[in-house]
Amino acid sequence: MFRQEMESSAEKKKSNIILALDLGVDSPQRLLTRSLRILNTTHEHLCAVKLNRQAVLPLGLFTGVQKIVNRAKELKLPTIMDAKINDIGNTNRAIAEYYYKAGFDAVIASPFVGWTEGLQPVFETAQKMNRGVIVLVYMSHRGAIEGYGQMVQDADTGQLVPQYRIFAERALKWKADGAVVGATYPEKIREIHTVLKDKVEIYSPGVGAQGGDAEVAVKAGADYLIVGRSVVEAEDPAKKAEQIKDVAWQSLERRGGKTE
Ligand code: 3DU
């Protein structure tokens, strides 16, 4: 259901850009006002909105963040909570339920905690509430190599494989609604895309501020681009969002759409 919502939103808007509404450290009132202003001016170039804990901390989930989620809903934009859920199952379940109750359509979770007593309760909650779960597969920062890139022994085959390949296979097995792979590592996107094929779509952060390139990431296999600072800190956020959207959407069309 979440996956279909994303696909139809992208089709309708002719955009595969997800805005990361990360506005740095400011007063809660100013953060809320700025968030809503940026959302209102950029929405026509977006297919979804992503929020992070850096917004939940100052605004509160039900006191401030929910206002942004509700506004996104009025604008018919799906919302993603980048919670990187990463605890024991019982805690994870409560965290996911709160975010879904606040109106989020999907949460991002970390596969390092595994399935049993880890992410299984998150997927169960998602199913019960008809929402999505996106899992991290390879993050965009350089230190990602220390965890996502480490060589590990595959418990099933006994062979040494990179951790992210196992996570990509888990994303498939768990029927995740998306996999996060950093736009800063197009060769990882390409490799992970060969594992996921069109069964789990790739969400790629790291375009612009972190050095990733929209065209290169989409060409490598990214289905959606998550863009924050390049847009929210631009002099004209709407214009910047439109520019990135045009490049990304054209690259997607040139690639032959999402089901390559
Ligand atoms: O670098 P930007 O300002 O475009 O923001 C990227 C967003 O995506 C930000 O919220 C960050 O927390 C999130 N993200 C990554 O950058 C990389 C990941 O692997 C996962 C999430």
PDB file of C-alpha atoms and ligand atoms in Angstrom:
ATOM      1  CA  MET A   1       0.000   0.000   0.000  1.00  0.00           C
ATOM      2  CA  PHE A   2       2.755   2.499   0.924  1.00  0.00           C
ATOM      3  CA  ARG A   3       4.700   1.492  -2.153  1.00  0.00           C
ATOM      4  CA  GLN A   4       1.654   2.102  -4.349  1.00  0.00           C
ATOM      5  CA  GLU A   5       1.045   5.464  -2.691  1.00  0.00           C
ATOM      6  CA  MET A   6       4.623   6.459  -3.498  1.00  0.00           C
ATOM      7  CA  GLU A   7       4.377   5.270  -7.063  1.00  0.00           C
ATOM      8  CA  SER A   8       1.141   7.070  -7.748  1.00  0.00           C
ATOM      9  CA  SER A   9       2.403  10.244  -6.065  1.00  0.00           C
ATOM     10  CA  ALA A  10       5.574  10.156  -8.185  1.00  0.00           C
ATOM     11  CA  GLU A  11       3.585   9.562 -11.380  1.00  0.00           C
ATOM     12  CA  LYS A  12       1.148  12.334 -10.623  1.00  0.00           C
ATOM     13  CA  LYS A  13       3.796  14.876  -9.697  1.00  0.00           C
ATOM     14  CA  LYS A  14       6.329  13.689 -12.285  1.00  0.00           C
ATOM     15  CA  SER A  15       8.819  13.787  -9.422  1.00  0.00           C
ATOM     16  CA  ASN A  16      10.834  11.210  -7.510  1.00  0.00           C
ATOM     17  CA  ILE A  17      12.154  13.770  -5.013  1.00  0.00           C
ATOM     18  CA  ILE A  18      11.524  13.329  -1.303  1.00  0.00           C
ATOM     19  CA  LEU A  19      12.156  16.476   0.691  1.00  0.00           C
ATOM     20  CA  ALA A  20      14.106  15.973   3.932  1.00  0.00           C
ATOM     21  CA  LEU A  21      12.759  18.778   6.125  1.00  0.00           C
ATOM     22  CA  ASP A  22      15.870  19.188   8.279  1.00  0.00           C
ATOM     23  CA  LEU A  23      16.204  22.801   9.365  1.00  0.00           C
ATOM     24  CA  GLY A  24      19.008  22.681  11.904  1.00  0.00           C
ATOM     25  CA  VAL A  25      18.786  24.056  15.420  1.00  0.00           C
ATOM     26  CA  ASP A  26      16.281  26.857  15.987  1.00  0.00           C
ATOM     27  CA  SER A  27      13.371  27.709  18.273  1.00  0.00           C
ATOM     28  CA  PRO A  28      10.405  25.314  17.995  1.00  0.00           C
ATOM     29  CA  GLN A  29       8.081  28.070  16.795  1.00  0.00           C
ATOM     30  CA  ARG A  30      10.462  29.219  14.077  1.00  0.00           C
ATOM     31  CA  LEU A  31      11.185  25.643  13.015  1.00  0.00           C
ATOM     32  CA  LEU A  32       7.493  24.926  12.573  1.00  0.00           C
ATOM     33  CA  THR A  33       6.844  28.127  10.652  1.00  0.00           C
ATOM     34  CA  ARG A  34       9.856  27.590   8.403  1.00  0.00           C
ATOM     35  CA  SER A  35       9.001  23.920   7.812  1.00  0.00           C
ATOM     36  CA  LEU A  36       5.456  24.754   6.741  1.00  0.00           C
ATOM     37  CA  ARG A  37       6.649  27.617   4.559  1.00  0.00           C
ATOM     38  CA  ILE A  38       9.191  25.445   2.733  1.00  0.00           C
ATOM     39  CA  LEU A  39       6.628  22.666   2.318  1.00  0.00           C
ATOM     40  CA  ASN A  40       4.072  25.102   0.910  1.00  0.00           C
ATOM     41  CA  THR A  41       6.504  26.561  -1.594  1.00  0.00           C
ATOM     42  CA  THR A  42       8.153  23.332  -2.779  1.00  0.00           C
ATOM     43  CA  HIS A  43       5.331  20.757  -2.698  1.00  0.00           C
ATOM     44  CA  GLU A  44       4.560  20.727  -6.397  1.00  0.00           C
ATOM     45  CA  HIS A  45       8.075  19.440  -7.125  1.00  0.00           C
ATOM     46  CA  LEU A  46       7.956  16.638  -4.543  1.00  0.00           C
ATOM     47  CA  CYS A  47       6.538  13.125  -4.328  1.00  0.00           C
ATOM     48  CA  ALA A  48       6.916  12.789  -0.522  1.00  0.00           C
ATOM     49  CA  VAL A  49       8.277  14.408   2.644  1.00  0.00           C
ATOM     50  CA  LYS A  50      10.699  12.918   5.161  1.00  0.00           C
ATOM     51  CA  LEU A  51      11.159  14.074   8.723  1.00  0.00           C
ATOM     52  CA  ASN A  52      13.921  13.230  11.106  1.00  0.00           C
ATOM     53  CA  ARG A  53      14.335  13.025  14.875  1.00  0.00           C
ATOM     54  CA  GLN A  54      16.028  16.408  14.692  1.00  0.00           C
ATOM     55  CA  ALA A  55      12.510  17.806  14.095  1.00  0.00           C
ATOM     56  CA  VAL A  56      10.741  15.579  16.633  1.00  0.00           C
ATOM     57  CA  LEU A  57      13.063  16.656  19.464  1.00  0.00           C
ATOM     58  CA  PRO A  58      12.274  20.382  19.400  1.00  0.00           C
ATOM     59  CA  LEU A  59       8.705  20.197  18.053  1.00  0.00           C
ATOM     60  CA  GLY A  60       7.324  17.134  19.779  1.00  0.00           C
ATOM     61  CA  LEU A  61       5.529  14.421  17.823  1.00  0.00           C
ATOM     62  CA  PHE A  62       1.891  15.276  18.570  1.00  0.00           C
ATOM     63  CA  THR A  63       2.423  18.952  19.339  1.00  0.00           C
ATOM     64  CA  GLY A  64       4.388  20.103  16.289  1.00  0.00           C
ATOM     65  CA  VAL A  65       5.529  17.403  13.877  1.00  0.00           C
ATOM     66  CA  GLN A  66       1.951  16.234  13.403  1.00  0.00           C
ATOM     67  CA  LYS A  67       1.063  19.686  12.029  1.00  0.00           C
ATOM     68  CA  ILE A  68       3.662  19.195   9.286  1.00  0.00           C
ATOM     69  CA  VAL A  69       2.389  15.658   8.635  1.00  0.00           C
ATOM     70  CA  ASN A  70      -1.187  16.962   8.385  1.00  0.00           C
ATOM     71  CA  ARG A  71      -0.164  19.722   5.996  1.00  0.00           C
ATOM     72  CA  ALA A  72       1.663  17.154   3.832  1.00  0.00           C
ATOM     73  CA  LYS A  73      -1.531  15.084   3.811  1.00  0.00           C
ATOM     74  CA  GLU A  74      -3.551  18.101   2.641  1.00  0.00           C
ATOM     75  CA  LEU A  75      -1.022  18.448  -0.166  1.00  0.00           C
ATOM     76  CA  LYS A  76      -1.442  14.709  -0.903  1.00  0.00           C
ATOM     77  CA  LEU A  77       2.206  13.952  -0.114  1.00  0.00           C
ATOM     78  CA  PRO A  78       3.124  10.685   1.653  1.00  0.00           C
ATOM     79  CA  THR A  79       5.247  11.170   4.788  1.00  0.00           C
ATOM     80  CA  ILE A  80       8.231   9.148   5.978  1.00  0.00           C
ATOM     81  CA  MET A  81       9.671   9.178   9.503  1.00  0.00           C
ATOM     82  CA  ASP A  82      13.415   8.668   9.399  1.00  0.00           C
ATOM     83  CA  ALA A  83      13.551   7.130  12.900  1.00  0.00           C
ATOM     84  CA  LYS A  84      16.245   4.557  12.027  1.00  0.00           C
ATOM     85  CA  ILE A  85      14.499   2.252  14.514  1.00  0.00           C
ATOM     86  CA  ASN A  86      17.201   0.219  16.184  1.00  0.00           C
ATOM     87  CA  ASP A  87      16.214  -1.266  19.550  1.00  0.00           C
ATOM     88  CA  ILE A  88      14.671  -4.427  20.990  1.00  0.00           C
ATOM     89  CA  GLY A  89      11.370  -5.485  19.462  1.00  0.00           C
ATOM     90  CA  ASN A  90       9.107  -4.337  22.267  1.00  0.00           C
ATOM     91  CA  THR A  91      10.557  -0.828  22.189  1.00  0.00           C
ATOM     92  CA  ASN A  92      10.600  -0.782  18.385  1.00  0.00           C
ATOM     93  CA  ARG A  93       6.923  -1.695  18.263  1.00  0.00           C
ATOM     94  CA  ALA A  94       5.953   1.239  20.492  1.00  0.00           C
ATOM     95  CA  ILE A  95       8.151   3.659  18.524  1.00  0.00           C
ATOM     96  CA  ALA A  96       6.641   2.570  15.197  1.00  0.00           C
ATOM     97  CA  GLU A  97       3.102   2.724  16.565  1.00  0.00           C
ATOM     98  CA  TYR A  98       3.576   6.291  17.828  1.00  0.00           C
ATOM     99  CA  TYR A  99       4.888   7.463  14.471  1.00  0.00           C
ATOM    100  CA  TYR A 100       2.086   5.742  12.575  1.00  0.00           C
ATOM    101  CA  LYS A 101      -0.481   7.179  14.996  1.00  0.00           C
ATOM    102  CA  ALA A 102       0.910  10.631  14.337  1.00  0.00           C
ATOM    103  CA  GLY A 103       0.091  10.010  10.682  1.00  0.00           C
ATOM    104  CA  PHE A 104       3.360   8.894   9.116  1.00  0.00           C
ATOM    105  CA  ASP A 105       2.927   6.553   6.161  1.00  0.00           C
ATOM    106  CA  ALA A 106       6.284   4.813   6.639  1.00  0.00           C
ATOM    107  CA  VAL A 107       9.190   4.540   9.060  1.00  0.00           C
ATOM    108  CA  ILE A 108      12.867   3.889   8.368  1.00  0.00           C
ATOM    109  CA  ALA A 109      14.438   1.076  10.420  1.00  0.00           C
ATOM    110  CA  SER A 110      17.933  -0.345  10.904  1.00  0.00           C
ATOM    111  CA  PRO A 111      18.437  -4.024   9.981  1.00  0.00           C
ATOM    112  CA  PHE A 112      21.365  -4.401  12.410  1.00  0.00           C
ATOM    113  CA  VAL A 113      18.923  -5.471  15.128  1.00  0.00           C
ATOM    114  CA  GLY A 114      17.765  -8.440  13.056  1.00  0.00           C
ATOM    115  CA  TRP A 115      14.296  -9.925  12.699  1.00  0.00           C
ATOM    116  CA  THR A 116      13.313 -11.935  15.785  1.00  0.00           C
ATOM    117  CA  GLU A 117      12.712  -9.556  18.710  1.00  0.00           C
ATOM    118  CA  GLY A 118      14.134  -6.836  16.475  1.00  0.00           C
ATOM    119  CA  LEU A 119      12.284  -5.593  13.413  1.00  0.00           C
ATOM    120  CA  GLN A 120       9.599  -8.265  13.226  1.00  0.00           C
ATOM    121  CA  PRO A 121       7.311  -6.273  15.583  1.00  0.00           C
ATOM    122  CA  VAL A 122       7.809  -3.188  13.401  1.00  0.00           C
ATOM    123  CA  PHE A 123       6.736  -5.053  10.269  1.00  0.00           C
ATOM    124  CA  GLU A 124       3.776  -6.551  12.156  1.00  0.00           C
ATOM    125  CA  THR A 125       2.668  -3.121  13.343  1.00  0.00           C
ATOM    126  CA  ALA A 126       3.049  -1.745   9.824  1.00  0.00           C
ATOM    127  CA  GLN A 127       0.900  -4.509   8.424  1.00  0.00           C
ATOM    128  CA  LYS A 128      -1.757  -4.045  11.072  1.00  0.00           C
ATOM    129  CA  MET A 129      -1.899  -0.297  10.458  1.00  0.00           C
ATOM    130  CA  ASN A 130      -1.436  -0.559   6.702  1.00  0.00           C
ATOM    131  CA  ARG A 131       1.802   1.456   6.592  1.00  0.00           C
ATOM    132  CA  GLY A 132       5.320   1.012   5.249  1.00  0.00           C
ATOM    133  CA  VAL A 133       8.783   0.057   6.513  1.00  0.00           C
ATOM    134  CA  ILE A 134      11.951   1.122   4.715  1.00  0.00           C
ATOM    135  CA  VAL A 135      15.245  -0.459   5.799  1.00  0.00           C
ATOM    136  CA  LEU A 136      18.761   0.947   5.709  1.00  0.00           C
ATOM    137  CA  VAL A 137      21.055  -1.049   3.407  1.00  0.00           C
ATOM    138  CA  TYR A 138      24.060   1.235   2.855  1.00  0.00           C
ATOM    139  CA  MET A 139      24.294   4.697   4.370  1.00  0.00           C
ATOM    140  CA  SER A 140      25.709   7.725   2.581  1.00  0.00           C
ATOM    141  CA  HIS A 141      28.504   8.787   4.945  1.00  0.00           C
ATOM    142  CA  ARG A 142      32.109   7.588   4.760  1.00  0.00           C
ATOM    143  CA  GLY A 143      31.986   5.676   8.037  1.00  0.00           C
ATOM    144  CA  ALA A 144      29.234   3.470   6.564  1.00  0.00           C
ATOM    145  CA  ILE A 145      31.997   1.133   5.444  1.00  0.00           C
ATOM    146  CA  GLU A 146      32.726   0.237   9.066  1.00  0.00           C
ATOM    147  CA  GLY A 147      29.293  -1.315   9.560  1.00  0.00           C
ATOM    148  CA  TYR A 148      27.342  -1.666   6.317  1.00  0.00           C
ATOM    149  CA  GLY A 149      30.536  -2.342   4.363  1.00  0.00           C
ATOM    150  CA  GLN A 150      32.255  -4.802   6.698  1.00  0.00           C
ATOM    151  CA  MET A 151      32.825  -8.370   5.500  1.00  0.00           C
ATOM    152  CA  VAL A 152      30.788 -10.881   7.446  1.00  0.00           C
ATOM    153  CA  GLN A 153      30.168 -14.576   7.299  1.00  0.00           C
ATOM    154  CA  ASP A 154      26.811 -15.425   5.808  1.00  0.00           C
ATOM    155  CA  ALA A 155      25.089 -17.631   8.388  1.00  0.00           C
ATOM    156  CA  ASP A 156      23.366 -19.655   5.653  1.00  0.00           C
ATOM    157  CA  THR A 157      26.260 -20.287   3.248  1.00  0.00           C
ATOM    158  CA  GLY A 158      29.330 -19.772   5.444  1.00  0.00           C
ATOM    159  CA  GLN A 159      30.801 -17.449   2.813  1.00  0.00           C
ATOM    160  CA  LEU A 160      32.308 -14.021   3.444  1.00  0.00           C
ATOM    161  CA  VAL A 161      30.075 -11.293   2.009  1.00  0.00           C
ATOM    162  CA  PRO A 162      29.659  -7.571   2.573  1.00  0.00           C
ATOM    163  CA  GLN A 163      27.113  -6.745   5.253  1.00  0.00           C
ATOM    164  CA  TYR A 164      25.058  -4.597   2.874  1.00  0.00           C
ATOM    165  CA  ARG A 165      24.463  -7.569   0.550  1.00  0.00           C
ATOM    166  CA  ILE A 166      22.966  -9.492   3.436  1.00  0.00           C
ATOM    167  CA  PHE A 167      20.844  -6.463   4.332  1.00  0.00           C
ATOM    168  CA  ALA A 168      19.652  -6.210   0.718  1.00  0.00           C
ATOM    169  CA  GLU A 169      18.637  -9.878   0.801  1.00  0.00           C
ATOM    170  CA  ARG A 170      16.864  -9.292   4.125  1.00  0.00           C
ATOM    171  CA  ALA A 171      14.993  -6.331   2.636  1.00  0.00           C
ATOM    172  CA  LEU A 172      13.710  -8.734  -0.021  1.00  0.00           C
ATOM    173  CA  LYS A 173      12.905 -11.525   2.426  1.00  0.00           C
ATOM    174  CA  TRP A 174      11.160  -9.195   4.869  1.00  0.00           C
ATOM    175  CA  LYS A 175       9.194  -7.609   2.004  1.00  0.00           C
ATOM    176  CA  ALA A 176      10.376  -4.137   2.971  1.00  0.00           C
ATOM    177  CA  ASP A 177       8.727  -1.213   1.203  1.00  0.00           C
ATOM    178  CA  GLY A 178      12.059   0.337   0.356  1.00  0.00           C
ATOM    179  CA  ALA A 179      15.825   0.180   0.882  1.00  0.00           C
ATOM    180  CA  VAL A 180      18.033   3.167   1.704  1.00  0.00           C
ATOM    181  CA  VAL A 181      21.314   3.312  -0.234  1.00  0.00           C
ATOM    182  CA  GLY A 182      23.454   6.473  -0.214  1.00  0.00           C
ATOM    183  CA  ALA A 183      23.615   8.483  -3.443  1.00  0.00           C
ATOM    184  CA  THR A 184      27.274   9.053  -2.598  1.00  0.00           C
ATOM    185  CA  TYR A 185      28.004   5.416  -3.516  1.00  0.00           C
ATOM    186  CA  PRO A 186      26.534   4.825  -7.004  1.00  0.00           C
ATOM    187  CA  GLU A 187      28.482   1.592  -7.405  1.00  0.00           C
ATOM    188  CA  LYS A 188      26.758   0.273  -4.257  1.00  0.00           C
ATOM    189  CA  ILE A 189      23.389   1.361  -5.664  1.00  0.00           C
ATOM    190  CA  ARG A 190      24.172  -0.589  -8.849  1.00  0.00           C
ATOM    191  CA  GLU A 191      25.203  -3.707  -6.950  1.00  0.00           C
ATOM    192  CA  ILE A 192      22.285  -3.575  -4.513  1.00  0.00           C
ATOM    193  CA  HIS A 193      19.899  -2.949  -7.415  1.00  0.00           C
ATOM    194  CA  THR A 194      20.971  -6.245  -8.945  1.00  0.00           C
ATOM    195  CA  VAL A 195      19.911  -7.968  -5.700  1.00  0.00           C
ATOM    196  CA  LEU A 196      16.647  -6.057  -5.211  1.00  0.00           C
ATOM    197  CA  LYS A 197      15.713  -5.808  -8.909  1.00  0.00           C
ATOM    198  CA  ASP A 198      12.338  -4.091  -9.027  1.00  0.00           C
ATOM    199  CA  LYS A 199      11.010  -5.880  -5.968  1.00  0.00           C
ATOM    200  CA  VAL A 200      12.216  -3.349  -3.382  1.00  0.00           C
ATOM    201  CA  GLU A 201      12.701   0.240  -4.456  1.00  0.00           C
ATOM    202  CA  ILE A 202      15.837   2.211  -3.627  1.00  0.00           C
ATOM    203  CA  TYR A 203      15.614   5.441  -1.632  1.00  0.00           C
ATOM    204  CA  SER A 204      18.774   7.431  -2.002  1.00  0.00           C
ATOM    205  CA  PRO A 205      19.890  10.277   0.309  1.00  0.00           C
ATOM    206  CA  GLY A 206      23.089  12.249  -0.088  1.00  0.00           C
ATOM    207  CA  VAL A 207      22.430  14.269  -3.246  1.00  0.00           C
ATOM    208  CA  GLY A 208      23.948  17.752  -3.253  1.00  0.00           C
ATOM    209  CA  ALA A 209      25.153  18.689   0.244  1.00  0.00           C
ATOM    210  CA  GLN A 210      26.842  15.301   0.789  1.00  0.00           C
ATOM    211  CA  GLY A 211      28.345  15.223  -2.710  1.00  0.00           C
ATOM    212  CA  GLY A 212      26.027  12.783  -4.483  1.00  0.00           C
ATOM    213  CA  ASP A 213      24.802  13.489  -8.009  1.00  0.00           C
ATOM    214  CA  ALA A 214      21.109  13.117  -8.888  1.00  0.00           C
ATOM    215  CA  GLU A 215      21.618  11.877 -12.444  1.00  0.00           C
ATOM    216  CA  VAL A 216      24.354   9.398 -11.512  1.00  0.00           C
ATOM    217  CA  ALA A 217      22.332   7.972  -8.586  1.00  0.00           C
ATOM    218  CA  VAL A 218      19.184   7.464 -10.668  1.00  0.00           C
ATOM    219  CA  LYS A 219      21.165   5.987 -13.538  1.00  0.00           C
ATOM    220  CA  ALA A 220      22.721   3.520 -11.079  1.00  0.00           C
ATOM    221  CA  GLY A 221      19.282   2.373  -9.912  1.00  0.00           C
ATOM    222  CA  ALA A 222      17.940   4.808  -7.292  1.00  0.00           C
ATOM    223  CA  ASP A 223      14.162   5.102  -7.563  1.00  0.00           C
ATOM    224  CA  TYR A 224      13.674   8.016  -5.172  1.00  0.00           C
ATOM    225  CA  LEU A 225      16.106  10.740  -4.133  1.00  0.00           C
ATOM    226  CA  ILE A 226      15.976  12.162  -0.623  1.00  0.00           C
ATOM    227  CA  VAL A 227      17.163  15.772  -0.671  1.00  0.00           C
ATOM    228  CA  GLY A 228      17.522  18.069   2.337  1.00  0.00           C
ATOM    229  CA  ARG A 229      19.991  20.922   2.690  1.00  0.00           C
ATOM    230  CA  SER A 230      20.424  21.566  -1.050  1.00  0.00           C
ATOM    231  CA  VAL A 231      16.768  22.572  -1.123  1.00  0.00           C
ATOM    232  CA  VAL A 232      15.967  23.881   2.359  1.00  0.00           C
ATOM    233  CA  GLU A 233      19.084  26.054   2.547  1.00  0.00           C
ATOM    234  CA  ALA A 234      18.806  27.335  -1.033  1.00  0.00           C
ATOM    235  CA  GLU A 235      18.002  30.981  -1.609  1.00  0.00           C
ATOM    236  CA  ASP A 236      14.986  29.836  -3.611  1.00  0.00           C
ATOM    237  CA  PRO A 237      13.993  26.359  -2.328  1.00  0.00           C
ATOM    238  CA  ALA A 238      11.201  25.926  -4.897  1.00  0.00           C
ATOM    239  CA  LYS A 239      13.505  26.665  -7.804  1.00  0.00           C
ATOM    240  CA  LYS A 240      16.177  24.341  -6.459  1.00  0.00           C
ATOM    241  CA  ALA A 241      13.665  21.537  -5.874  1.00  0.00           C
ATOM    242  CA  GLU A 242      12.386  21.986  -9.422  1.00  0.00           C
ATOM    243  CA  GLN A 243      15.915  21.833 -10.856  1.00  0.00           C
ATOM    244  CA  ILE A 244      16.800  18.617  -9.019  1.00  0.00           C
ATOM    245  CA  LYS A 245      13.413  17.112  -9.863  1.00  0.00           C
ATOM    246  CA  ASP A 246      13.861  17.821 -13.580  1.00  0.00           C
ATOM    247  CA  VAL A 247      17.274  16.137 -13.658  1.00  0.00           C
ATOM    248  CA  ALA A 248      16.126  13.147 -11.591  1.00  0.00           C
ATOM    249  CA  TRP A 249      12.864  12.606 -13.454  1.00  0.00           C
ATOM    250  CA  GLN A 250      14.503  12.837 -16.865  1.00  0.00           C
ATOM    251  CA  SER A 251      17.157  10.344 -15.754  1.00  0.00           C
ATOM    252  CA  LEU A 252      14.437   7.995 -14.544  1.00  0.00           C
ATOM    253  CA  GLU A 253      12.608   8.254 -17.865  1.00  0.00           C
ATOM    254  CA  ARG A 254      15.828   7.699 -19.786  1.00  0.00           C
ATOM    255  CA  ARG A 255      16.426   4.609 -17.677  1.00  0.00           C
ATOM    256  CA  GLY A 256      13.002   3.348 -18.755  1.00  0.00           C
ATOM    257  CA  GLY A 257      11.097   3.980 -15.517  1.00  0.00           C
ATOM    258  CA  LYS A 258      11.367   2.271 -12.169  1.00  0.00           C
ATOM    259  CA  THR A 259      10.972  -1.329 -13.368  1.00  0.00           C
ATOM    260  CA  GLU A 260      14.194  -1.498 -15.325  1.00  0.00           C
TER     261      GLU A 260
HETATM  262  O1  3DU B   1      22.289  15.640   3.282  1.00  0.00           O
HETATM  263  P1  3DU B   1      20.902  16.218   3.172  1.00  0.00           P
HETATM  264  O2  3DU B   1      20.760  17.554   3.819  1.00  0.00           O
HETATM  265  O3  3DU B   1      20.380  16.209   1.757  1.00  0.00           O
HETATM  266  O4  3DU B   1      19.886  15.276   4.032  1.00  0.00           O
HETATM  267  C1  3DU B   1      19.811  13.905   3.884  1.00  0.00           C
HETATM  268  C2  3DU B   1      18.793  13.349   4.837  1.00  0.00           C
HETATM  269  O5  3DU B   1      18.743  11.937   4.694  1.00  0.00           O
HETATM  270  C3  3DU B   1      19.041  13.600   6.305  1.00  0.00           C
HETATM  271  O6  3DU B   1      17.782  13.668   6.963  1.00  0.00           O
HETATM  272  C4  3DU B   1      19.791  12.380   6.779  1.00  0.00           C
HETATM  273  O7  3DU B   1      19.596  12.120   8.140  1.00  0.00           O
HETATM  274  C5  3DU B   1      19.114  11.306   5.934  1.00  0.00           C
HETATM  275  N1  3DU B   1      19.938  10.144   5.643  1.00  0.00           N
HETATM  276  C6  3DU B   1      21.156  10.234   5.043  1.00  0.00           C
HETATM  277  O8  3DU B   1      21.606  11.334   4.722  1.00  0.00           O
HETATM  278  C7  3DU B   1      21.882   9.067   4.769  1.00  0.00           C
HETATM  279  C8  3DU B   1      21.397   7.854   5.092  1.00  0.00           C
HETATM  280  O9  3DU B   1      22.067   6.776   4.797  1.00  0.00           O
HETATM  281  C9  3DU B   1      20.147   7.770   5.692  1.00  0.00           C
HETATM  282  C10 3DU B   1      19.452   8.929   5.954  1.00  0.00           C
END
